[in-house]
PDB file of C-alpha atoms in Angstrom:
ATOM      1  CA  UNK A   1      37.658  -3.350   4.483  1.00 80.00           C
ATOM      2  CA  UNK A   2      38.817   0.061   4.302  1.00 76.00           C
ATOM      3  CA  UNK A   3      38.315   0.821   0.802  1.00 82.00           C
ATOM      4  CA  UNK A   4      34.730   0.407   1.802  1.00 84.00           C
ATOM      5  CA  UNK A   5      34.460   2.000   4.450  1.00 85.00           C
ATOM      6  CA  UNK A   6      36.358   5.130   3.454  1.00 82.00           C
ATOM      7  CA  UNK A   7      33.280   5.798   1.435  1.00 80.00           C
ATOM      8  CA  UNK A   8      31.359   6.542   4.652  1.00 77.00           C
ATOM      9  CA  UNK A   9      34.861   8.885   5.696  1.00 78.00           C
ATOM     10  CA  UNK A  10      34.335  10.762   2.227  1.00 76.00           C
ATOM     11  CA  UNK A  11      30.833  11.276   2.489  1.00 70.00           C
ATOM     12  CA  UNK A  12      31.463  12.587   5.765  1.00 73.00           C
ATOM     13  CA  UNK A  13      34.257  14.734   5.216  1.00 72.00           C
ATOM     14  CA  UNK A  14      32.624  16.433   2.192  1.00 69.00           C
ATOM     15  CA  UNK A  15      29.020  16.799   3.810  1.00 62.00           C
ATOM     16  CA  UNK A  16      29.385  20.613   4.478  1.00 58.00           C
ATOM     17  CA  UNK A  17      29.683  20.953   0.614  1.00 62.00           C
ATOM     18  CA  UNK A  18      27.431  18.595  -0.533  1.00 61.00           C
ATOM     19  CA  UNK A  19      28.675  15.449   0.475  1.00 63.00           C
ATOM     20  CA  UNK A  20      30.409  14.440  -3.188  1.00 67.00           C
ATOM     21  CA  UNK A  21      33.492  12.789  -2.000  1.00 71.00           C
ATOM     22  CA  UNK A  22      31.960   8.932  -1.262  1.00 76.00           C
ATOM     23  CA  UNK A  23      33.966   7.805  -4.148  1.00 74.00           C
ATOM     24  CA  UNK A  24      37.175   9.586  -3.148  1.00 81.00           C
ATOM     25  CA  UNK A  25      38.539   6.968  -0.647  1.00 81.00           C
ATOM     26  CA  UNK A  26      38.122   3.970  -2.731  1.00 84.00           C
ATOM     27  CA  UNK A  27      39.494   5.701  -5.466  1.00 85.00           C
ATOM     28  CA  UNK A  28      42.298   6.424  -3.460  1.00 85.00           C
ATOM     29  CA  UNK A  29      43.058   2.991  -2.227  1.00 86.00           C
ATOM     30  CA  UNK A  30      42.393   1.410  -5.787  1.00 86.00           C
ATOM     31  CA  UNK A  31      44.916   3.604  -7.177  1.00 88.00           C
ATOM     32  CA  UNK A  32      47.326   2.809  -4.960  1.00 88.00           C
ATOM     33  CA  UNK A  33      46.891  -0.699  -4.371  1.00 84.00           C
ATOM     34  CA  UNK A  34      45.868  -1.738  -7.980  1.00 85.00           C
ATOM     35  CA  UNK A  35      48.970  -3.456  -9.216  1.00 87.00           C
ATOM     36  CA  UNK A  36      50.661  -4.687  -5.565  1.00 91.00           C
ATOM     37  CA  UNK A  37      47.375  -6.880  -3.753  1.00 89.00           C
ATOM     38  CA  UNK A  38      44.724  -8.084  -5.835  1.00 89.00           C
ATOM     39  CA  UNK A  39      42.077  -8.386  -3.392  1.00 91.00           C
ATOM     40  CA  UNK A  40      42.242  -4.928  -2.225  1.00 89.00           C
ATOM     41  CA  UNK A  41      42.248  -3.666  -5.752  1.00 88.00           C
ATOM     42  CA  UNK A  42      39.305  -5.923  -6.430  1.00 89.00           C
ATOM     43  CA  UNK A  43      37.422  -4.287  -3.365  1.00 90.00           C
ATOM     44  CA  UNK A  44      38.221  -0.884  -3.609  1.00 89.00           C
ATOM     45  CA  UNK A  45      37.484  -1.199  -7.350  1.00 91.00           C
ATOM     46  CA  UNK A  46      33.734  -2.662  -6.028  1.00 91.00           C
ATOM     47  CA  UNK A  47      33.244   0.094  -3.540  1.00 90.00           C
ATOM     48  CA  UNK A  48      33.914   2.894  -6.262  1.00 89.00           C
ATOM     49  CA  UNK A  49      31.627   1.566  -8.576  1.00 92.00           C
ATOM     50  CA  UNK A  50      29.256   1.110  -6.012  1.00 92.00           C
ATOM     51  CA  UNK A  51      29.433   4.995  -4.893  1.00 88.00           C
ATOM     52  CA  UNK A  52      29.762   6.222  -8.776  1.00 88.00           C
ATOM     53  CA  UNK A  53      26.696   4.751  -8.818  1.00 91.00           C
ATOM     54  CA  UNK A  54      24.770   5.831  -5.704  1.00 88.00           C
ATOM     55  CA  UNK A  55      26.027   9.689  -6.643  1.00 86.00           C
ATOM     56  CA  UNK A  56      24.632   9.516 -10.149  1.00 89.00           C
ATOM     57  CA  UNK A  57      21.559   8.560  -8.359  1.00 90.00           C
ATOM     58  CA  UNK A  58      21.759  11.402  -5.821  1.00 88.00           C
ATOM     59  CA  UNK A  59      22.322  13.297  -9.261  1.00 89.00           C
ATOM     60  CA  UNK A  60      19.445  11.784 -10.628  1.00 93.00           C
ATOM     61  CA  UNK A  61      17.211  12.292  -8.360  1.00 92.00           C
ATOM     62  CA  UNK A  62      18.596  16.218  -7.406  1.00 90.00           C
ATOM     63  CA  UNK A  63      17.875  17.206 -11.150  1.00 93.00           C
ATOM     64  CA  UNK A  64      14.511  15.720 -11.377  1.00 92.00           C
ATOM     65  CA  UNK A  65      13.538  18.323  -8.343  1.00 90.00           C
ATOM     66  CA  UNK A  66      15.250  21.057  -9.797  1.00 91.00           C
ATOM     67  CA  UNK A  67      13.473  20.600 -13.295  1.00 92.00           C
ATOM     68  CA  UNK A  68      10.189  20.398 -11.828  1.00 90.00           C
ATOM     69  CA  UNK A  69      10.899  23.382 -10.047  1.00 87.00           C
ATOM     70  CA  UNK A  70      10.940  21.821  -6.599  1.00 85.00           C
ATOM     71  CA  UNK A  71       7.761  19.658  -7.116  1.00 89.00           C
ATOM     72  CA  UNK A  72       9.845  16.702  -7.767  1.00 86.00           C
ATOM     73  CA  UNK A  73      11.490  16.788  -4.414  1.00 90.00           C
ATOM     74  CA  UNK A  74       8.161  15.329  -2.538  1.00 92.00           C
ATOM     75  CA  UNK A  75       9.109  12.149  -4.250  1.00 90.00           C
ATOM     76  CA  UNK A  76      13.346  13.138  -4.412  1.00 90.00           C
ATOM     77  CA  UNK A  77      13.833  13.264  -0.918  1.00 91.00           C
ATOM     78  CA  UNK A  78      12.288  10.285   0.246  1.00 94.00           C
ATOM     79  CA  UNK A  79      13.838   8.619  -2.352  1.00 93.00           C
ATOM     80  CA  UNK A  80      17.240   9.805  -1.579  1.00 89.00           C
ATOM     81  CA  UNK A  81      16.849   9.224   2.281  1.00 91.00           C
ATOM     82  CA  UNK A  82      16.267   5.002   1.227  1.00 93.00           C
ATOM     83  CA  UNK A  83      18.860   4.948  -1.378  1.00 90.00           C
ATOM     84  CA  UNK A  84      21.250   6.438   1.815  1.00 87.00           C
ATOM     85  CA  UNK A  85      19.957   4.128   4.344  1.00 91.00           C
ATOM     86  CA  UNK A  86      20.625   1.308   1.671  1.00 92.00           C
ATOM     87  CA  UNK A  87      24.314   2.579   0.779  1.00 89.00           C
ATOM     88  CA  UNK A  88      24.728   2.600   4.547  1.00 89.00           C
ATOM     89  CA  UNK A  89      23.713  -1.236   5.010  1.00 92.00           C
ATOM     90  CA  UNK A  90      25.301  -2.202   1.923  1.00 92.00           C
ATOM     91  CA  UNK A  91      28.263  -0.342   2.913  1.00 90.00           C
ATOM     92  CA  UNK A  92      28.999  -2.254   5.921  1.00 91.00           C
ATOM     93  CA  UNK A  93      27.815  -5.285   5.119  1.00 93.00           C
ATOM     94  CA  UNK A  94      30.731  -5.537   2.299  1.00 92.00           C
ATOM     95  CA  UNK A  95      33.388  -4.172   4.928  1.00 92.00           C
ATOM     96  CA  UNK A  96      32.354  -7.135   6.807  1.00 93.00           C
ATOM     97  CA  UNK A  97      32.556  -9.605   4.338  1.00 92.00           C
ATOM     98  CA  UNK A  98      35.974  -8.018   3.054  1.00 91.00           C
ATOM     99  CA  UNK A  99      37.259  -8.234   6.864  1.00 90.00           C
ATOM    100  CA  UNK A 100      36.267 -11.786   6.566  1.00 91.00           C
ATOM    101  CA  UNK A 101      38.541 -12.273   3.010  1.00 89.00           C
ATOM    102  CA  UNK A 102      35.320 -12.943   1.485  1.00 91.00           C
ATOM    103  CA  UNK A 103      35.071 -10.795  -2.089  1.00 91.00           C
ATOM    104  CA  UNK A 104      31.823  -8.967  -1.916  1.00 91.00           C
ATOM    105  CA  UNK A 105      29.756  -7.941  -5.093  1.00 93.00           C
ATOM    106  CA  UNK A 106      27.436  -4.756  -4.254  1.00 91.00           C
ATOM    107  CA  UNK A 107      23.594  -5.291  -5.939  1.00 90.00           C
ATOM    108  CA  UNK A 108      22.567  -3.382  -8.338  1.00 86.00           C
ATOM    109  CA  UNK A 109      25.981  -1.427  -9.559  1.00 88.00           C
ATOM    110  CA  UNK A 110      26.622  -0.520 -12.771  1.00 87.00           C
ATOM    111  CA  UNK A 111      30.415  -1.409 -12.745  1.00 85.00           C
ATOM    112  CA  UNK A 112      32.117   1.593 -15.161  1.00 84.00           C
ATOM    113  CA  UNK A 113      35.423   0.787 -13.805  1.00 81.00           C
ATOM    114  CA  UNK A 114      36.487  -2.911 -15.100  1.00 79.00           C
TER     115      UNK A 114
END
């Protein structure tokens, strides 16, 4: 549960310079839990796959304003408030389902870290 939800933690920590650090919390836990409790590693591994992915979106979606020299962000922003308000649901709906022991698969996550 807390691999997940030190996502939100990150994100909040880091907001005054930019708000980067969502992955930094699961990363965290996954590296220290990796080789001693298998579910924990499995969850924290989900969660930073699942915020890898939701920055490169962020990412995504920053560049495309910045290349159309700020035309881009009428559609960028909008975007990137959903794509938040969906990390946030998503977010706790796993930490739930981890409380629970249950192993929780985020939707649509590219999964870089195996």
């Amino acid at each position: 549960m807390f691999a997940h939800l030190s996502a939100l933690l990150g994100g909040l920590v880091t907001s005054a310079i930019g708000g980067w650090g969502w992955f930094l919390g699961p990363l965290i836990i996954w590296l220290l839990k990796k080789d001693t409790m298998p579910f924990v590693a499995d969850q924290a591994k989900e969660s930073l796959n699942f915020n890898i992915t939701v920055t490169a979106i962020f990412l995504a979606l920053m560049i495309l304003g910045f290349i159309t020299l700020g035309i881009g962000f009428v559609i960028a922003l909008p975007l990137m408030f959903v794509v938040g308000i969906a990390a946030l649901v998503l977010i706790i709906m796993a930490a739930v389902k981890a409380n629970d022991g249950v192993r929780y698969r985020y939707p649509f996550t590219i999964r870089l870290i195996k």
